[in-house]
Tab-separated table of C-alpha atoms in Angstrom:
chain	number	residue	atom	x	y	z
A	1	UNK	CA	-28.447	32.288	25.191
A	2	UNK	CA	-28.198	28.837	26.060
A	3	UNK	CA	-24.831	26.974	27.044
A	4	UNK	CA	-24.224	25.699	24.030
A	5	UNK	CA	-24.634	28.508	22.121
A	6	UNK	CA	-22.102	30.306	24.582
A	7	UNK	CA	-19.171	28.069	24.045
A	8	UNK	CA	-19.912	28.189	20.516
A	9	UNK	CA	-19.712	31.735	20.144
A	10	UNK	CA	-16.576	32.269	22.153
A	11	UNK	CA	-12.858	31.713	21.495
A	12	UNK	CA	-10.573	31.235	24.381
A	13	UNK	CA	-6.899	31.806	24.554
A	14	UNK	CA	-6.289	28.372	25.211
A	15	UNK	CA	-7.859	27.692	21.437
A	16	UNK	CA	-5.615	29.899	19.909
A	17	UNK	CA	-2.655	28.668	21.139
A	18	UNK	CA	-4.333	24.939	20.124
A	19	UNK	CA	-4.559	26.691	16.617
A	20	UNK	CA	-1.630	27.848	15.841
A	21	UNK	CA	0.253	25.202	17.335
A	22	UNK	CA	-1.808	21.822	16.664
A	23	UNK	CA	-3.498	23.221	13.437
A	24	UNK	CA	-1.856	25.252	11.561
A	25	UNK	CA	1.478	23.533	12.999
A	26	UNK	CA	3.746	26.450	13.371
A	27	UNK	CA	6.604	26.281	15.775
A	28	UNK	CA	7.562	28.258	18.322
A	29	UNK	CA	10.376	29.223	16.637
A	30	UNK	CA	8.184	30.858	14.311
A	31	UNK	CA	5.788	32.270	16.092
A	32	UNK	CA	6.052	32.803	20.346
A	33	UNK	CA	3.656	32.644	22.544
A	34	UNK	CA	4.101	35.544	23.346
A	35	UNK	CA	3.318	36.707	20.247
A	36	UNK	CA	-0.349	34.325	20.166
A	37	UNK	CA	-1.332	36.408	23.341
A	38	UNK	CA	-0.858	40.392	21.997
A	39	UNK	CA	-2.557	39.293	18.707
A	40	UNK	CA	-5.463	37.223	21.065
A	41	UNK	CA	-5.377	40.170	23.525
A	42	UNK	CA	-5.765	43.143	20.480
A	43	UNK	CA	-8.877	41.286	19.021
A	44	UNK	CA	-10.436	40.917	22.205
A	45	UNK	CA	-11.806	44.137	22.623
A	46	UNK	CA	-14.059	43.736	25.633
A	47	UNK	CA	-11.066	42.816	27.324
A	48	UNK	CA	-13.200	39.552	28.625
A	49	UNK	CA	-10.297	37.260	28.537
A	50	UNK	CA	-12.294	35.567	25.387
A	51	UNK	CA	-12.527	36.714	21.738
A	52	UNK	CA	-16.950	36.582	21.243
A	53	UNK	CA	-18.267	36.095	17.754
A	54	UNK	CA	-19.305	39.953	17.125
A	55	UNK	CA	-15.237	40.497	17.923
A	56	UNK	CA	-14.059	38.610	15.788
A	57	UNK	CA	-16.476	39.923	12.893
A	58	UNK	CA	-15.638	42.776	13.710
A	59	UNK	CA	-11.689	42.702	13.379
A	60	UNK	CA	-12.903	40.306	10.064
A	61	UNK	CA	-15.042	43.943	8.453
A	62	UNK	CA	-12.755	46.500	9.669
A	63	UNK	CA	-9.365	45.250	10.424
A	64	UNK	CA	-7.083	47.143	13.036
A	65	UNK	CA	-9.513	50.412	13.311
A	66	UNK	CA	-11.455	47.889	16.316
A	67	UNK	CA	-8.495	46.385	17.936
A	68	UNK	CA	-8.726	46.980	21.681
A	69	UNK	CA	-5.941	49.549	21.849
A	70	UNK	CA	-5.759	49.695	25.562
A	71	UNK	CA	-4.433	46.371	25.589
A	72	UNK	CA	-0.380	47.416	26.266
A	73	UNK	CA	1.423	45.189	23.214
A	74	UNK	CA	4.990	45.696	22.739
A	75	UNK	CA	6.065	46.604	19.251
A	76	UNK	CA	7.325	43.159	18.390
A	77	UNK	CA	3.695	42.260	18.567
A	78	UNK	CA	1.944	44.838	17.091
A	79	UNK	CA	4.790	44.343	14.096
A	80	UNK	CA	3.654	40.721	13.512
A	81	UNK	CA	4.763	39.333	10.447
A	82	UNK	CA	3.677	35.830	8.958
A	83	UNK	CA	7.548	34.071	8.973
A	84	UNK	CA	8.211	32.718	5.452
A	85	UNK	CA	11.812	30.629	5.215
A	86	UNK	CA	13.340	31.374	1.754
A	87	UNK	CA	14.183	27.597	1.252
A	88	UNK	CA	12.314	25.252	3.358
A	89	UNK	CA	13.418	21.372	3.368
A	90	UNK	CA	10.974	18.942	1.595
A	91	UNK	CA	10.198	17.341	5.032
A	92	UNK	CA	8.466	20.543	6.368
A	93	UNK	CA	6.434	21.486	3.375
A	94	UNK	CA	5.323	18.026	3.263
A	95	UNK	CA	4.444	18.205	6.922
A	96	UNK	CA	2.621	21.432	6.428
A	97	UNK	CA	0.599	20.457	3.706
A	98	UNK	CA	-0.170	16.669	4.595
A	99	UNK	CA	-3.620	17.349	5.539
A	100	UNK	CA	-4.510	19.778	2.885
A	101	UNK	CA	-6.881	19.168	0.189
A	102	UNK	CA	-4.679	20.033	-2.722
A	103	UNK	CA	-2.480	17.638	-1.476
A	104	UNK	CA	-4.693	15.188	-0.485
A	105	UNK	CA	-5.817	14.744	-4.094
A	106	UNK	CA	-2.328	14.282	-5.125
A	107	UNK	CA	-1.445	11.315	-2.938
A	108	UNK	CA	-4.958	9.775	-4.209
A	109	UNK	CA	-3.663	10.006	-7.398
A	110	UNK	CA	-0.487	8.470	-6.488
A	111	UNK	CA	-1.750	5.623	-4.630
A	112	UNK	CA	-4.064	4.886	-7.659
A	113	UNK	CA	-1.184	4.920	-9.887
A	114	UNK	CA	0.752	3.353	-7.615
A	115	UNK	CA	-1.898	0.335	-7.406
A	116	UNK	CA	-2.056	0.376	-11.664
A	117	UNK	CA	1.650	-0.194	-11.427
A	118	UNK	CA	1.680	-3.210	-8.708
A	119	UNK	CA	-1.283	-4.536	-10.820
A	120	UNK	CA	1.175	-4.608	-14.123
A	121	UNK	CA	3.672	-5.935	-12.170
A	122	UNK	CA	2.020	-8.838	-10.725
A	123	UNK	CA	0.492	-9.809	-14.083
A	124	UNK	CA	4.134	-10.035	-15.708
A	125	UNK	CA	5.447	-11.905	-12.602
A	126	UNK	CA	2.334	-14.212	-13.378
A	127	UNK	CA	2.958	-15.411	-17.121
A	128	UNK	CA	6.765	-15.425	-16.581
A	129	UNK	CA	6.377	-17.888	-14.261
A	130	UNK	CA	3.512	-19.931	-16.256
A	131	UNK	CA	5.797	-19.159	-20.095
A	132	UNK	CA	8.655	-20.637	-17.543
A	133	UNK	CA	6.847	-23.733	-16.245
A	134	UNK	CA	5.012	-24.513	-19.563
A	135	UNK	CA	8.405	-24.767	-21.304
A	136	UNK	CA	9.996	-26.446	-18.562
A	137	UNK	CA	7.173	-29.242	-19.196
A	138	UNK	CA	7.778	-29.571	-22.723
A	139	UNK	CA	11.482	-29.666	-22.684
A	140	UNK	CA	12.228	-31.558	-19.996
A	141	UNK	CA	8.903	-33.929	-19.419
A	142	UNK	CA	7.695	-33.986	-23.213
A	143	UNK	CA	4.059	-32.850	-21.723
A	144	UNK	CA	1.924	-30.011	-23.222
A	145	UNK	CA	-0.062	-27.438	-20.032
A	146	UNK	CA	-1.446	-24.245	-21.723
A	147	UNK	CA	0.882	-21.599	-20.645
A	148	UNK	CA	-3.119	-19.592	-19.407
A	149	UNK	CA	-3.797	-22.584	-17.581
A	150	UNK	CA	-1.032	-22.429	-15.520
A	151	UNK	CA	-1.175	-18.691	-15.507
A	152	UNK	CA	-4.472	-18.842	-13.980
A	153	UNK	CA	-3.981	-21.004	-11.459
A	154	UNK	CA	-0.500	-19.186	-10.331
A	155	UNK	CA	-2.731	-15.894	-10.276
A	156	UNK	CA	-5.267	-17.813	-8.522
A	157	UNK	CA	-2.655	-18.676	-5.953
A	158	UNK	CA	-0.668	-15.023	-5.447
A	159	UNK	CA	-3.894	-13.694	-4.826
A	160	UNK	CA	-4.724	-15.801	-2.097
A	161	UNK	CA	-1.050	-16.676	-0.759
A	162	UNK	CA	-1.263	-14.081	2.617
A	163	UNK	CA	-4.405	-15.969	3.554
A	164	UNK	CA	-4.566	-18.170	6.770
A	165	UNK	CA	-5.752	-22.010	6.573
A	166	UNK	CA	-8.995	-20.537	8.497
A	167	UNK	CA	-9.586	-17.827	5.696
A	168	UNK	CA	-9.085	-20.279	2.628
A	169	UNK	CA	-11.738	-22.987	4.868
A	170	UNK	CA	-14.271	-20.448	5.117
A	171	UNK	CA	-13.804	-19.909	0.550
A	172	UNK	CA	-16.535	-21.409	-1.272
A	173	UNK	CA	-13.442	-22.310	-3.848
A	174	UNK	CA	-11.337	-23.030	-0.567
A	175	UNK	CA	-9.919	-26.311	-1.793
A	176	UNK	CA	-9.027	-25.052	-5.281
A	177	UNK	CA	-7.173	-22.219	-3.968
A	178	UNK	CA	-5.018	-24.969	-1.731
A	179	UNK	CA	-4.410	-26.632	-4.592
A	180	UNK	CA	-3.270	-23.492	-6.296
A	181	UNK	CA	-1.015	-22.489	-3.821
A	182	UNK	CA	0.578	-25.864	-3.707
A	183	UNK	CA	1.506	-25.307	-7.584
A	184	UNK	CA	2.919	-22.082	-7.011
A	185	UNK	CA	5.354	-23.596	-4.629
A	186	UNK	CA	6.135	-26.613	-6.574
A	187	UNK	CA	6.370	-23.882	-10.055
A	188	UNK	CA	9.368	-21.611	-7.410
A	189	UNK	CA	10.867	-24.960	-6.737
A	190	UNK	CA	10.804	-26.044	-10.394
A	191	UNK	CA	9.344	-29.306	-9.152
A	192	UNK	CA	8.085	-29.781	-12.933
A	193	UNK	CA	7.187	-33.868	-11.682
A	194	UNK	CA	5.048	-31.755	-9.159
A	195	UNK	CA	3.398	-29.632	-11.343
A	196	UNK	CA	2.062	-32.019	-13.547
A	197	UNK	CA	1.066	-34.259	-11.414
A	198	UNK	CA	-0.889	-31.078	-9.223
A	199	UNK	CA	-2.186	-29.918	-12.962
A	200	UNK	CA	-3.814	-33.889	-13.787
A	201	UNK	CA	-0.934	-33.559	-16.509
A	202	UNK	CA	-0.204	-37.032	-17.424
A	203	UNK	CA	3.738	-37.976	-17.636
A	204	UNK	CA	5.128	-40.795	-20.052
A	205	UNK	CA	7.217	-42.971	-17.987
A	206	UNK	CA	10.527	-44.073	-18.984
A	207	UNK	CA	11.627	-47.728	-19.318
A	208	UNK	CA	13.364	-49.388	-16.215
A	209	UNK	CA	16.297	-51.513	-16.842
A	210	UNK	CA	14.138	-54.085	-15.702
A	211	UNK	CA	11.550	-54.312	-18.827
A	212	UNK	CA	14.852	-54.041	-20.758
A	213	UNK	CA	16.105	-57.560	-19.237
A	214	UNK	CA	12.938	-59.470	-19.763
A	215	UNK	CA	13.057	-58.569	-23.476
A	216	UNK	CA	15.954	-59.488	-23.916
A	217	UNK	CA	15.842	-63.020	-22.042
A	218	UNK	CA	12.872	-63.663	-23.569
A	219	UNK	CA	14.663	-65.143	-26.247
A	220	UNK	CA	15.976	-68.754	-26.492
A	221	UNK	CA	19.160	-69.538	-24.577
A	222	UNK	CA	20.608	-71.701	-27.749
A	223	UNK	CA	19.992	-68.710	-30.408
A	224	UNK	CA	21.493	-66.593	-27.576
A	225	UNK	CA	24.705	-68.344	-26.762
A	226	UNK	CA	25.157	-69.187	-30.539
A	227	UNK	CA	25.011	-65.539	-31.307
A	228	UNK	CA	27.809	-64.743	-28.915
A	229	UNK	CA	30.016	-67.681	-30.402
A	230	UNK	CA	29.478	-65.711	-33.586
């Protein structure tokens, strides 16, 4: 039999404990040591010090009637019983079934609904803030931006916003997402002057006082002073 085989075909002590404990998980408290060792020791019937592969087949096929009854185990061994609590906390059944496969599939599921739900959530942050900005534009500037084209370029920017300068360089659209991300701040500042300006959004500008005097002036002194005497 070649070394391999024999470390492969043999089950120590030292594995059991590793089992219970490590695997499976269960306390002390639960289950003693000393219990692990009479339950090791009655399987093992060659009495090697390790439990070999025919063994453990063995106990597997026909149960107790192979146990290695020589073996001196006190009662509280040979009375074993698997230790259920009547009303465990949620912690410890969590713990004990974290890496199971039932409950593996369920946290998939969760973290795939969980990802649906971020997804929904970031698309409504999205065209509030585009609905908010477009109206801001009309009421206050007098401009008209599609409420999708700033929507776009808001999503554009959200997706992109935990990026480093290095990341968004090495973007074949680098430059449009800096751009993007620039409107997203100015749209959280309400910068609306900002906005357009970032979205080529031209703004009328209002008449200065200035303009205002040079019409007025431009007319002649005499018709002006005579109007006043009036």
């Amino acid at each position: 039999m070649s070394p391999t085989r024999t470390r492969a075909a043999r089950w120590s002590s030292t594995s059991s404990k590793k089992l219970v404990r490590v695997t499976l998980r269960i306390p002390p408290g639960e289950l003693s040591n000393d219990m692990i060792k009479g339950v090791f020791q009655a399987i093992d019937y060659s009495g090697n010090g390790s439990i070999e592969t025919s063994e453990f087949e063995a106990f597997l096929e026909h149960g107790s009637s192979v146990m290695h009854m020589s073996q001196q185990i006190t009662e509280v061994v040979t009375s074993v019983v698997w230790p259920v609590e009547t009303n465990p906390s949620a912690g410890t059944v969590r713990m004990r079934e974290l890496d199971k496969p039932f409950l593996e599939d369920a946290l998939r599921e969760t973290r795939m609904e969980n990802k649906k739900d971020e997804e929904v959530l970031g698309e409504k942050l999205v065209f509030n803030l585009a609905k908010q900005t477009s109206k801001g534009l009309k009421e206050h500037l007098g401009v008209h931006c599609e409420m999708t084209n700033v929507a776009n370029v808001v999503r554009l920017a959200i997706r992109n916003e935990n990026k480093s300068a290095a990341e968004i360089d090495e973007m074949s659209n680098g430059e449009e997402v800096r751009k993007a991300r620039e409107v997203l701040k100015a749209v959280r500042q309400f910068n609306l002057r900002k906005v357009a300006k970032l979205m080529n959004v031209d703004v009328p500008q209002p008449p200065t006082w200035g303009g205002r005097s040079r019409v007025q002036t431009s007319e002649d002194p005499a018709v002006s002073l005579r109007r006043l005497v009036k």
